[in-house]
């Protein structure tokens, strides 16, 4: 079986690491727990279950950590990116304390694993700085400071400016003991430990059919895995057609990296409160002569997946924004983008799957905090599967009802419904000749629409533009050369292979 296309055309700064390779499944398998998905959520869960004495089989239909985890920027934070005061408003004082506590514990757990397993993954404790865009009132910082203290983050304080030499950020909040790491080095080590503890990992193994049982079963390639519990850690759940996907929305986010002389930017994490917000970190690299250098990684320019025409220009805007604040920035050497799932109430969904609660577990709604949410999933799901109580169970419950009547919910529902109007609009081009080489466009074909890609040699690859999930029309993403669905975030390579769920198969080829 060939390796699937895992992301768009751009690779991230982490891709210099070769992940351990694993064979595809070759026979039927019985295990205590089957985990689907080898990103940080799936691998953390498999790792902690193995440590708790469970037998585990993990399947991924690409290479390990080939999904959104390889596109991350690797901030590990408890400074919740939807704002602590907002989480307090939505989940109450106890809820926000638990949320902050869970992200803090996730960072602590990663640090403990790094120390115990002696993992060389550039893990570092550093401070984080939250600053304002030019036009925003300091009121936001004051509210956040008060909410952070109420939530138990007593070390957060207001400081005069962030430690970037050329950029006067103005007053900002300093969050102590945040962290950063090299995500793939960390996950490569987790995978090796899972294997050495007797866990099985199968790469290039596509999960196609999940049945709740008991016993729960998974159809994986041509084989069946039978398990007491199945954990769906595919980032966007592939087992749930509608319920969870109406409570979260997919957003693309963009990242660039460029060298910067040492001493210009203090090693720390930086975020602003703009909407969409910007995020910055440093990463140490070595030049060809082995000398240490620093790359500054800047992210932002988020938009709803499949709903922006200017995907390429977003990298330029990010560069302009960064260069204005850090004029010493070298040439942009890295540029990539990926997707996060934003839930309507700001917290991930982690726990028993609402439809078949006894044996199927799910983790999704990563937001910009998927690394800590993925680690929280490892801790929480291990407790649930082992029959232990966990104080975060209700907070992250995928069936929680809190907000289905909020304006945020109504807005996302309307936005999604509006996408179906494209079935009656014209195509973007009238003829294949209008599509430049190495580009794609939507064409009308009678009652149907086609997603047409002309490759670098002018060859045409055409598919039904109908998303196999719930039939929205996909859009061309010029930055990543992918077909992106504006409804729930399924994404497909230019050759029609599925990259992101909830769709669990590719676009249908058209003659
Ligand atoms: C540009 C960018 C920057 C980010 N920065 C940060 C950050 O600084 N801090 C932070 O906390 N978060 C950040 N995030 C979010 C975070 O990186 C992600 O939320 C997190 O890595 C998601 O992990 P995951 O395990 O849920 O999903 P993934 O890493 O996507 O893993 C899911 C896996 O499931 C597999 N899969 C899917 N379908 C199937 C199937 N049918 N059968 C078998 N396998 C399947 C996929 O191949 C994939 O490997 C960022 C995201 C992006 C895109
Ligand atoms: S992702 Fe739901 S219709 Fe495409």
XYZ file of N, CA, C and O and ligand atoms in Angstrom, residues 241 245 416 420 467-474 485-492 501-503, ligand 2:
96
model
N -20.631 11.582 11.861
C -20.989 12.324 10.641
C -21.353 13.768 10.939
O -20.946 14.682 10.252
N -19.366 17.800 14.564
C -18.942 18.770 13.537
C -19.814 20.017 13.492
O -19.449 20.999 12.861
N -22.156 27.474 7.776
C -22.070 26.160 7.150
C -23.193 25.984 6.125
O -22.959 25.587 4.990
N -23.836 25.668 0.956
C -24.525 24.800 -0.010
C -25.059 25.565 -1.222
O -25.405 24.982 -2.230
N -17.825 17.144 -1.668
C -17.080 16.579 -0.534
C -17.766 15.287 -0.095
O -18.992 15.275 0.106
N -17.017 14.194 0.061
C -17.656 12.924 0.432
C -18.259 12.928 1.834
O -18.988 12.014 2.176
N -17.978 13.968 2.650
C -18.574 13.992 3.985
C -20.058 14.319 3.886
O -20.896 13.416 3.971
N -20.402 15.585 3.655
C -21.827 15.932 3.572
C -22.098 16.812 2.350
O -22.950 17.701 2.393
N -21.326 16.609 1.289
C -21.668 17.137 -0.032
C -21.527 18.640 -0.241
O -22.153 19.186 -1.142
N -20.728 19.339 0.555
C -20.406 20.725 0.189
C -19.438 20.711 -0.998
O -18.847 19.686 -1.311
N -19.276 21.868 -1.631
C -18.358 21.979 -2.779
C -16.973 22.391 -2.272
O -16.857 23.389 -1.552
N -15.952 21.625 -2.650
C -14.598 21.949 -2.175
C -14.056 23.184 -2.902
O -14.571 23.559 -3.967
N -12.606 21.774 2.040
C -14.060 21.892 2.142
C -14.425 22.995 3.141
O -13.970 22.975 4.291
N -15.246 23.955 2.720
C -15.590 25.077 3.601
C -16.576 24.714 4.710
O -16.848 25.545 5.574
N -17.108 23.504 4.686
C -18.136 23.193 5.696
C -17.549 22.692 7.012
O -17.709 23.325 8.041
N -16.869 21.532 6.996
C -16.353 20.985 8.259
C -14.869 20.685 8.189
O -14.338 19.966 9.048
N -14.201 21.162 7.128
C -12.736 21.108 7.130
C -12.101 19.869 6.527
O -10.896 19.660 6.701
N -12.857 19.028 5.815
C -12.174 17.943 5.107
C -11.254 18.562 4.073
O -11.604 19.566 3.433
N -10.071 17.989 3.908
C -9.120 18.512 2.915
C -8.564 17.355 2.094
O -8.445 16.229 2.579
N -8.259 17.663 0.845
C -7.832 16.625 -0.094
C -6.616 17.137 -0.859
O -6.521 18.328 -1.167
N -9.991 14.679 7.951
C -11.393 14.322 8.062
C -12.235 15.567 8.283
O -11.704 16.659 8.279
N -13.528 15.418 8.472
C -14.244 14.175 8.734
C -14.422 13.240 7.535
O -14.774 12.075 7.729
N -14.211 13.690 6.297
C -14.319 12.735 5.185
C -13.314 11.609 5.436
O -12.216 11.866 5.930
S -16.334 18.420 5.521
Fe -18.426 18.223 5.816
S -19.219 18.512 3.840
Fe -17.098 18.624 3.562
